[in-house]
Amino acid sequence: MNAITLPLSQQIHARLLERLQPTELRVIDESADHAGHVGANDSGQGTHMRVCIASPLFASLSRVQRHRLVYDALQDFIDQGLHALAIELI
């Protein structure tokens, strides 16, 4: 039986829920907006993501440390071809 692969945006959402316990989280696939740009693929999905996130784990951390937590949680996605990751701390 074939496993169903979730869209990358849903995989990222699940990972951030698990690792950072956010109180607010939106993951937006902006890949279609970057068609023809470096790092884009022919599918128009999965290469350029925007993450809007708030987490109690961010308390007392600097902006750079907060971003680092998000990047660390998603590093394997970056290693597998996620080209651009915009992070909005909310």
PDB file of N, CA and C in Angstrom:
ATOM      1  N   MET A   1       0.836  -1.177   0.000  1.00  0.00           N
ATOM      2  CA  MET A   1       0.000   0.000   0.000  1.00  0.00           C
ATOM      3  C   MET A   1       0.885   1.247   0.000  1.00  0.00           C
ATOM      4  N   ASN A   2       0.569   2.226  -0.850  1.00  0.00           N
ATOM      5  CA  ASN A   2       1.348   3.452  -0.956  1.00  0.00           C
ATOM      6  C   ASN A   2       0.963   4.433   0.146  1.00  0.00           C
ATOM      7  N   ALA A   3       1.975   5.005   0.758  1.00  0.00           N
ATOM      8  CA  ALA A   3       1.717   6.040   1.763  1.00  0.00           C
ATOM      9  C   ALA A   3       1.348   7.325   1.045  1.00  0.00           C
ATOM     10  N   ILE A   4       0.408   8.041   1.612  1.00  0.00           N
ATOM     11  CA  ILE A   4       0.014   9.324   1.044  1.00  0.00           C
ATOM     12  C   ILE A   4       0.968  10.384   1.576  1.00  0.00           C
ATOM     13  N   THR A   5       1.581  11.128   0.666  1.00  0.00           N
ATOM     14  CA  THR A   5       2.495  12.184   1.055  1.00  0.00           C
ATOM     15  C   THR A   5       1.728  13.491   1.136  1.00  0.00           C
ATOM     16  N   LEU A   6       1.798  14.114   2.291  1.00  0.00           N
ATOM     17  CA  LEU A   6       1.138  15.413   2.478  1.00  0.00           C
ATOM     18  C   LEU A   6       1.887  16.494   1.730  1.00  0.00           C
ATOM     19  N   PRO A   7       1.190  17.548   1.308  1.00  0.00           N
ATOM     20  CA  PRO A   7       1.887  18.694   0.724  1.00  0.00           C
ATOM     21  C   PRO A   7       2.921  19.232   1.723  1.00  0.00           C
ATOM     22  N   LEU A   8       3.990  19.789   1.210  1.00  0.00           N
ATOM     23  CA  LEU A   8       5.074  20.278   2.058  1.00  0.00           C
ATOM     24  C   LEU A   8       4.574  21.266   3.103  1.00  0.00           C
ATOM     25  N   SER A   9       3.643  22.131   2.743  1.00  0.00           N
ATOM     26  CA  SER A   9       3.140  23.110   3.705  1.00  0.00           C
ATOM     27  C   SER A   9       2.507  22.408   4.909  1.00  0.00           C
ATOM     28  N   GLN A  10       1.810  21.306   4.682  1.00  0.00           N
ATOM     29  CA  GLN A  10       1.200  20.557   5.787  1.00  0.00           C
ATOM     30  C   GLN A  10       2.249  19.807   6.604  1.00  0.00           C
ATOM     31  N   GLN A  11       3.285  19.315   5.948  1.00  0.00           N
ATOM     32  CA  GLN A  11       4.375  18.658   6.664  1.00  0.00           C
ATOM     33  C   GLN A  11       5.091  19.657   7.575  1.00  0.00           C
ATOM     34  N   ILE A  12       5.331  20.862   7.058  1.00  0.00           N
ATOM     35  CA  ILE A  12       5.983  21.912   7.844  1.00  0.00           C
ATOM     36  C   ILE A  12       5.094  22.302   9.017  1.00  0.00           C
ATOM     37  N   HIS A  13       3.800  22.445   8.762  1.00  0.00           N
ATOM     38  CA  HIS A  13       2.850  22.796   9.822  1.00  0.00           C
ATOM     39  C   HIS A  13       2.907  21.756  10.949  1.00  0.00           C
ATOM     40  N   ALA A  14       2.862  20.487  10.580  1.00  0.00           N
ATOM     41  CA  ALA A  14       2.904  19.408  11.575  1.00  0.00           C
ATOM     42  C   ALA A  14       4.210  19.429  12.368  1.00  0.00           C
ATOM     43  N   ARG A  15       5.315  19.657  11.686  1.00  0.00           N
ATOM     44  CA  ARG A  15       6.614  19.690  12.358  1.00  0.00           C
ATOM     45  C   ARG A  15       6.689  20.831  13.367  1.00  0.00           C
ATOM     46  N   LEU A  16       6.225  22.015  12.963  1.00  0.00           N
ATOM     47  CA  LEU A  16       6.286  23.163  13.865  1.00  0.00           C
ATOM     48  C   LEU A  16       5.342  22.985  15.052  1.00  0.00           C
ATOM     49  N   LEU A  17       4.181  22.378  14.834  1.00  0.00           N
ATOM     50  CA  LEU A  17       3.275  22.068  15.949  1.00  0.00           C
ATOM     51  C   LEU A  17       3.973  21.163  16.961  1.00  0.00           C
ATOM     52  N   GLU A  18       4.640  20.169  16.453  1.00  0.00           N
ATOM     53  CA  GLU A  18       5.315  19.194  17.306  1.00  0.00           C
ATOM     54  C   GLU A  18       6.487  19.808  18.072  1.00  0.00           C
ATOM     55  N   ARG A  19       7.307  20.568  17.378  1.00  0.00           N
ATOM     56  CA  ARG A  19       8.559  21.039  17.971  1.00  0.00           C
ATOM     57  C   ARG A  19       8.441  22.334  18.767  1.00  0.00           C
ATOM     58  N   LEU A  20       7.571  23.258  18.307  1.00  0.00           N
ATOM     59  CA  LEU A  20       7.549  24.595  18.913  1.00  0.00           C
ATOM     60  C   LEU A  20       6.262  24.920  19.656  1.00  0.00           C
ATOM     61  N   GLN A  21       5.309  24.023  19.684  1.00  0.00           N
ATOM     62  CA  GLN A  21       4.040  24.214  20.394  1.00  0.00           C
ATOM     63  C   GLN A  21       3.466  25.631  20.218  1.00  0.00           C
ATOM     64  N   PRO A  22       3.244  26.049  18.986  1.00  0.00           N
ATOM     65  CA  PRO A  22       2.794  27.428  18.750  1.00  0.00           C
ATOM     66  C   PRO A  22       1.376  27.697  19.249  1.00  0.00           C
ATOM     67  N   THR A  23       1.160  28.933  19.613  1.00  0.00           N
ATOM     68  CA  THR A  23      -0.183  29.398  19.952  1.00  0.00           C
ATOM     69  C   THR A  23      -0.878  29.932  18.710  1.00  0.00           C
ATOM     70  N   GLU A  24      -0.103  30.326  17.725  1.00  0.00           N
ATOM     71  CA  GLU A  24      -0.599  30.719  16.403  1.00  0.00           C
ATOM     72  C   GLU A  24       0.371  30.182  15.369  1.00  0.00           C
ATOM     73  N   LEU A  25      -0.185  29.677  14.272  1.00  0.00           N
ATOM     74  CA  LEU A  25       0.676  29.145  13.216  1.00  0.00           C
ATOM     75  C   LEU A  25      -0.060  29.149  11.887  1.00  0.00           C
ATOM     76  N   ARG A  26       0.588  29.735  10.892  1.00  0.00           N
ATOM     77  CA  ARG A  26       0.120  29.666   9.511  1.00  0.00           C
ATOM     78  C   ARG A  26       1.335  29.331   8.647  1.00  0.00           C
ATOM     79  N   VAL A  27       1.160  28.397   7.747  1.00  0.00           N
ATOM     80  CA  VAL A  27       2.204  28.056   6.780  1.00  0.00           C
ATOM     81  C   VAL A  27       1.603  28.273   5.403  1.00  0.00           C
ATOM     82  N   ILE A  28       2.213  29.144   4.644  1.00  0.00           N
ATOM     83  CA  ILE A  28       1.684  29.542   3.340  1.00  0.00           C
ATOM     84  C   ILE A  28       2.694  29.168   2.260  1.00  0.00           C
ATOM     85  N   ASP A  29       2.243  28.394   1.282  1.00  0.00           N
ATOM     86  CA  ASP A  29       3.095  28.029   0.152  1.00  0.00           C
ATOM     87  C   ASP A  29       3.009  29.153  -0.879  1.00  0.00           C
ATOM     88  N   GLU A  30       4.096  29.898  -1.012  1.00  0.00           N
ATOM     89  CA  GLU A  30       4.158  31.023  -1.947  1.00  0.00           C
ATOM     90  C   GLU A  30       4.927  30.664  -3.217  1.00  0.00           C
ATOM     91  N   SER A  31       5.122  29.386  -3.442  1.00  0.00           N
ATOM     92  CA  SER A  31       5.948  28.931  -4.567  1.00  0.00           C
ATOM     93  C   SER A  31       5.436  29.411  -5.920  1.00  0.00           C
ATOM     94  N   ALA A  32       4.128  29.400  -6.112  1.00  0.00           N
ATOM     95  CA  ALA A  32       3.566  29.818  -7.403  1.00  0.00           C
ATOM     96  C   ALA A  32       3.920  31.270  -7.720  1.00  0.00           C
ATOM     97  N   ASP A  33       4.091  32.095  -6.692  1.00  0.00           N
ATOM     98  CA  ASP A  33       4.462  33.498  -6.889  1.00  0.00           C
ATOM     99  C   ASP A  33       5.902  33.652  -7.361  1.00  0.00           C
ATOM    100  N   HIS A  34       6.680  32.576  -7.290  1.00  0.00           N
ATOM    101  CA  HIS A  34       8.104  32.642  -7.623  1.00  0.00           C
ATOM    102  C   HIS A  34       8.451  31.807  -8.853  1.00  0.00           C
ATOM    103  N   ALA A  35       7.455  31.467  -9.641  1.00  0.00           N
ATOM    104  CA  ALA A  35       7.697  30.691 -10.857  1.00  0.00           C
ATOM    105  C   ALA A  35       8.730  31.399 -11.717  1.00  0.00           C
ATOM    106  N   GLY A  36       9.692  30.634 -12.176  1.00  0.00           N
ATOM    107  CA  GLY A  36      10.743  31.194 -13.018  1.00  0.00           C
ATOM    108  C   GLY A  36      11.914  31.755 -12.235  1.00  0.00           C
ATOM    109  N   HIS A  37      11.797  31.852 -10.913  1.00  0.00           N
ATOM    110  CA  HIS A  37      12.887  32.345 -10.083  1.00  0.00           C
ATOM    111  C   HIS A  37      13.824  31.198  -9.713  1.00  0.00           C
ATOM    112  N   VAL A  38      14.989  31.551  -9.229  1.00  0.00           N
ATOM    113  CA  VAL A  38      15.937  30.556  -8.751  1.00  0.00           C
ATOM    114  C   VAL A  38      15.285  29.738  -7.647  1.00  0.00           C
ATOM    115  N   GLY A  39      15.449  28.444  -7.706  1.00  0.00           N
ATOM    116  CA  GLY A  39      14.927  27.554  -6.672  1.00  0.00           C
ATOM    117  C   GLY A  39      13.502  27.097  -6.906  1.00  0.00           C
ATOM    118  N   ALA A  40      12.800  27.693  -7.855  1.00  0.00           N
ATOM    119  CA  ALA A  40      11.427  27.278  -8.143  1.00  0.00           C
ATOM    120  C   ALA A  40      11.463  25.968  -8.923  1.00  0.00           C
ATOM    121  N   ASN A  41      10.379  25.223  -8.831  1.00  0.00           N
ATOM    122  CA  ASN A  41      10.293  23.993  -9.619  1.00  0.00           C
ATOM    123  C   ASN A  41       9.092  24.085 -10.558  1.00  0.00           C
ATOM    124  N   ASP A  42       8.943  23.102 -11.401  1.00  0.00           N
ATOM    125  CA  ASP A  42       7.867  23.124 -12.400  1.00  0.00           C
ATOM    126  C   ASP A  42       6.471  22.949 -11.807  1.00  0.00           C
ATOM    127  N   SER A  43       6.387  22.407 -10.582  1.00  0.00           N
ATOM    128  CA  SER A  43       5.072  22.152  -9.986  1.00  0.00           C
ATOM    129  C   SER A  43       4.444  23.412  -9.394  1.00  0.00           C
ATOM    130  N   GLY A  44       5.273  24.422  -9.099  1.00  0.00           N
ATOM    131  CA  GLY A  44       4.750  25.629  -8.466  1.00  0.00           C
ATOM    132  C   GLY A  44       4.411  25.419  -6.998  1.00  0.00           C
ATOM    133  N   GLN A  45       4.969  24.356  -6.395  1.00  0.00           N
ATOM    134  CA  GLN A  45       4.700  24.049  -4.995  1.00  0.00           C
ATOM    135  C   GLN A  45       5.978  23.599  -4.299  1.00  0.00           C
ATOM    136  N   GLY A  46       6.038  23.909  -2.994  1.00  0.00           N
ATOM    137  CA  GLY A  46       7.052  23.310  -2.151  1.00  0.00           C
ATOM    138  C   GLY A  46       8.439  23.911  -2.148  1.00  0.00           C
ATOM    139  N   THR A  47       8.629  25.058  -2.761  1.00  0.00           N
ATOM    140  CA  THR A  47       9.976  25.633  -2.779  1.00  0.00           C
ATOM    141  C   THR A  47      10.096  26.939  -1.989  1.00  0.00           C
ATOM    142  N   HIS A  48       9.008  27.670  -1.848  1.00  0.00           N
ATOM    143  CA  HIS A  48       9.010  28.978  -1.171  1.00  0.00           C
ATOM    144  C   HIS A  48       7.871  29.017  -0.156  1.00  0.00           C
ATOM    145  N   MET A  49       8.214  29.050   1.119  1.00  0.00           N
ATOM    146  CA  MET A  49       7.205  29.019   2.174  1.00  0.00           C
ATOM    147  C   MET A  49       7.301  30.256   3.066  1.00  0.00           C
ATOM    148  N   ARG A  50       6.152  30.644   3.586  1.00  0.00           N
ATOM    149  CA  ARG A  50       6.066  31.706   4.592  1.00  0.00           C
ATOM    150  C   ARG A  50       5.460  31.085   5.843  1.00  0.00           C
ATOM    151  N   VAL A  51       6.132  31.268   6.977  1.00  0.00           N
ATOM    152  CA  VAL A  51       5.665  30.765   8.265  1.00  0.00           C
ATOM    153  C   VAL A  51       5.370  31.962   9.158  1.00  0.00           C
ATOM    154  N   CYS A  52       4.155  32.031   9.659  1.00  0.00           N
ATOM    155  CA  CYS A  52       3.748  33.049  10.625  1.00  0.00           C
ATOM    156  C   CYS A  52       3.517  32.300  11.933  1.00  0.00           C
ATOM    157  N   ILE A  53       4.275  32.653  12.979  1.00  0.00           N
ATOM    158  CA  ILE A  53       4.266  31.818  14.170  1.00  0.00           C
ATOM    159  C   ILE A  53       4.434  32.618  15.452  1.00  0.00           C
ATOM    160  N   ALA A  54       3.729  32.176  16.482  1.00  0.00           N
ATOM    161  CA  ALA A  54       3.909  32.666  17.851  1.00  0.00           C
ATOM    162  C   ALA A  54       4.032  31.424  18.726  1.00  0.00           C
ATOM    163  N   SER A  55       4.967  31.443  19.666  1.00  0.00           N
ATOM    164  CA  SER A  55       5.170  30.292  20.531  1.00  0.00           C
ATOM    165  C   SER A  55       5.642  30.742  21.904  1.00  0.00           C
ATOM    166  N   PRO A  56       5.175  30.072  22.948  1.00  0.00           N
ATOM    167  CA  PRO A  56       5.682  30.390  24.284  1.00  0.00           C
ATOM    168  C   PRO A  56       7.177  30.073  24.414  1.00  0.00           C
ATOM    169  N   LEU A  57       7.695  29.221  23.540  1.00  0.00           N
ATOM    170  CA  LEU A  57       9.125  28.910  23.572  1.00  0.00           C
ATOM    171  C   LEU A  57       9.981  30.104  23.151  1.00  0.00           C
ATOM    172  N   PHE A  58       9.350  31.105  22.561  1.00  0.00           N
ATOM    173  CA  PHE A  58      10.074  32.298  22.128  1.00  0.00           C
ATOM    174  C   PHE A  58      10.289  33.304  23.258  1.00  0.00           C
ATOM    175  N   ALA A  59       9.613  33.106  24.386  1.00  0.00           N
ATOM    176  CA  ALA A  59       9.710  34.058  25.500  1.00  0.00           C
ATOM    177  C   ALA A  59      11.176  34.232  25.901  1.00  0.00           C
ATOM    178  N   SER A  60      11.560  35.450  26.069  1.00  0.00           N
ATOM    179  CA  SER A  60      12.904  35.868  26.497  1.00  0.00           C
ATOM    180  C   SER A  60      14.009  35.570  25.478  1.00  0.00           C
ATOM    181  N   LEU A  61      13.655  35.151  24.275  1.00  0.00           N
ATOM    182  CA  LEU A  61      14.664  34.940  23.235  1.00  0.00           C
ATOM    183  C   LEU A  61      14.723  36.142  22.306  1.00  0.00           C
ATOM    184  N   SER A  62      15.885  36.394  21.770  1.00  0.00           N
ATOM    185  CA  SER A  62      16.028  37.464  20.782  1.00  0.00           C
ATOM    186  C   SER A  62      15.369  37.039  19.477  1.00  0.00           C
ATOM    187  N   ARG A  63      15.162  37.994  18.594  1.00  0.00           N
ATOM    188  CA  ARG A  63      14.583  37.706  17.274  1.00  0.00           C
ATOM    189  C   ARG A  63      15.432  36.667  16.527  1.00  0.00           C
ATOM    190  N   VAL A  64      16.730  36.816  16.576  1.00  0.00           N
ATOM    191  CA  VAL A  64      17.622  35.874  15.896  1.00  0.00           C
ATOM    192  C   VAL A  64      17.487  34.475  16.500  1.00  0.00           C
ATOM    193  N   GLN A  65      17.402  34.368  17.811  1.00  0.00           N
ATOM    194  CA  GLN A  65      17.245  33.063  18.457  1.00  0.00           C
ATOM    195  C   GLN A  65      15.906  32.421  18.095  1.00  0.00           C
ATOM    196  N   ARG A  66      14.867  33.219  17.977  1.00  0.00           N
ATOM    197  CA  ARG A  66      13.555  32.702  17.584  1.00  0.00           C
ATOM    198  C   ARG A  66      13.600  32.150  16.165  1.00  0.00           C
ATOM    199  N   HIS A  67      14.203  32.915  15.269  1.00  0.00           N
ATOM    200  CA  HIS A  67      14.344  32.461  13.884  1.00  0.00           C
ATOM    201  C   HIS A  67      15.154  31.163  13.842  1.00  0.00           C
ATOM    202  N   ARG A  68      16.208  31.099  14.662  1.00  0.00           N
ATOM    203  CA  ARG A  68      17.058  29.908  14.687  1.00  0.00           C
ATOM    204  C   ARG A  68      16.260  28.668  15.094  1.00  0.00           C
ATOM    205  N   LEU A  69      15.349  28.823  16.058  1.00  0.00           N
ATOM    206  CA  LEU A  69      14.506  27.701  16.474  1.00  0.00           C
ATOM    207  C   LEU A  69      13.663  27.187  15.306  1.00  0.00           C
ATOM    208  N   VAL A  70      13.109  28.116  14.546  1.00  0.00           N
ATOM    209  CA  VAL A  70      12.289  27.719  13.392  1.00  0.00           C
ATOM    210  C   VAL A  70      13.161  27.035  12.339  1.00  0.00           C
ATOM    211  N   TYR A  71      14.303  27.639  12.003  1.00  0.00           N
ATOM    212  CA  TYR A  71      15.200  27.026  11.024  1.00  0.00           C
ATOM    213  C   TYR A  71      15.661  25.650  11.478  1.00  0.00           C
ATOM    214  N   ASP A  72      16.026  25.523  12.758  1.00  0.00           N
ATOM    215  CA  ASP A  72      16.484  24.228  13.263  1.00  0.00           C
ATOM    216  C   ASP A  72      15.391  23.168  13.147  1.00  0.00           C
ATOM    217  N   ALA A  73      14.148  23.544  13.432  1.00  0.00           N
ATOM    218  CA  ALA A  73      13.031  22.597  13.343  1.00  0.00           C
ATOM    219  C   ALA A  73      12.785  22.143  11.904  1.00  0.00           C
ATOM    220  N   LEU A  74      13.149  22.990  10.946  1.00  0.00           N
ATOM    221  CA  LEU A  74      12.844  22.709   9.535  1.00  0.00           C
ATOM    222  C   LEU A  74      14.075  22.380   8.695  1.00  0.00           C
ATOM    223  N   GLN A  75      15.221  22.193   9.323  1.00  0.00           N
ATOM    224  CA  GLN A  75      16.475  22.013   8.583  1.00  0.00           C
ATOM    225  C   GLN A  75      16.413  20.866   7.578  1.00  0.00           C
ATOM    226  N   ASP A  76      15.787  19.761   7.930  1.00  0.00           N
ATOM    227  CA  ASP A  76      15.758  18.650   6.974  1.00  0.00           C
ATOM    228  C   ASP A  76      14.932  18.988   5.733  1.00  0.00           C
ATOM    229  N   PHE A  77      13.908  19.838   5.873  1.00  0.00           N
ATOM    230  CA  PHE A  77      13.153  20.288   4.698  1.00  0.00           C
ATOM    231  C   PHE A  77      14.031  21.165   3.808  1.00  0.00           C
ATOM    232  N   ILE A  78      14.837  22.023   4.432  1.00  0.00           N
ATOM    233  CA  ILE A  78      15.766  22.878   3.687  1.00  0.00           C
ATOM    234  C   ILE A  78      16.777  22.001   2.954  1.00  0.00           C
ATOM    235  N   ASP A  79      17.294  20.999   3.649  1.00  0.00           N
ATOM    236  CA  ASP A  79      18.266  20.085   3.042  1.00  0.00           C
ATOM    237  C   ASP A  79      17.678  19.320   1.857  1.00  0.00           C
ATOM    238  N   GLN A  80      16.342  19.135   1.862  1.00  0.00           N
ATOM    239  CA  GLN A  80      15.678  18.372   0.801  1.00  0.00           C
ATOM    240  C   GLN A  80      15.131  19.251  -0.321  1.00  0.00           C
ATOM    241  N   GLY A  81      15.420  20.567  -0.291  1.00  0.00           N
ATOM    242  CA  GLY A  81      15.044  21.397  -1.429  1.00  0.00           C
ATOM    243  C   GLY A  81      14.155  22.589  -1.154  1.00  0.00           C
ATOM    244  N   LEU A  82      13.738  22.794   0.103  1.00  0.00           N
ATOM    245  CA  LEU A  82      13.012  24.027   0.401  1.00  0.00           C
ATOM    246  C   LEU A  82      13.974  25.178   0.154  1.00  0.00           C
ATOM    247  N   HIS A  83      13.664  26.005  -0.823  1.00  0.00           N
ATOM    248  CA  HIS A  83      14.600  27.031  -1.277  1.00  0.00           C
ATOM    249  C   HIS A  83      14.517  28.321  -0.452  1.00  0.00           C
ATOM    250  N   ALA A  84      13.315  28.728  -0.090  1.00  0.00           N
ATOM    251  CA  ALA A  84      13.143  30.008   0.609  1.00  0.00           C
ATOM    252  C   ALA A  84      12.154  29.823   1.749  1.00  0.00           C
ATOM    253  N   LEU A  85      12.505  30.406   2.890  1.00  0.00           N
ATOM    254  CA  LEU A  85      11.662  30.336   4.064  1.00  0.00           C
ATOM    255  C   LEU A  85      11.580  31.735   4.679  1.00  0.00           C
ATOM    256  N   ALA A  86      10.411  32.339   4.578  1.00  0.00           N
ATOM    257  CA  ALA A  86      10.171  33.645   5.212  1.00  0.00           C
ATOM    258  C   ALA A  86       9.511  33.366   6.560  1.00  0.00           C
ATOM    259  N   ILE A  87      10.032  33.997   7.603  1.00  0.00           N
ATOM    260  CA  ILE A  87       9.501  33.786   8.943  1.00  0.00           C
ATOM    261  C   ILE A  87       8.954  35.092   9.472  1.00  0.00           C
ATOM    262  N   GLU A  88       7.681  35.066   9.877  1.00  0.00           N
ATOM    263  CA  GLU A  88       7.059  36.208  10.534  1.00  0.00           C
ATOM    264  C   GLU A  88       6.748  35.794  11.958  1.00  0.00           C
ATOM    265  N   LEU A  89       7.349  36.487  12.902  1.00  0.00           N
ATOM    266  CA  LEU A  89       7.105  36.220  14.312  1.00  0.00           C
ATOM    267  C   LEU A  89       5.911  37.081  14.734  1.00  0.00           C
ATOM    268  N   ILE A  90       4.858  36.434  15.239  1.00  0.00           N
ATOM    269  CA  ILE A  90       3.641  37.167  15.594  1.00  0.00           C
ATOM    270  C   ILE A  90       3.334  37.012  17.071  1.00  0.00           C
TER     271      ILE A  90
END
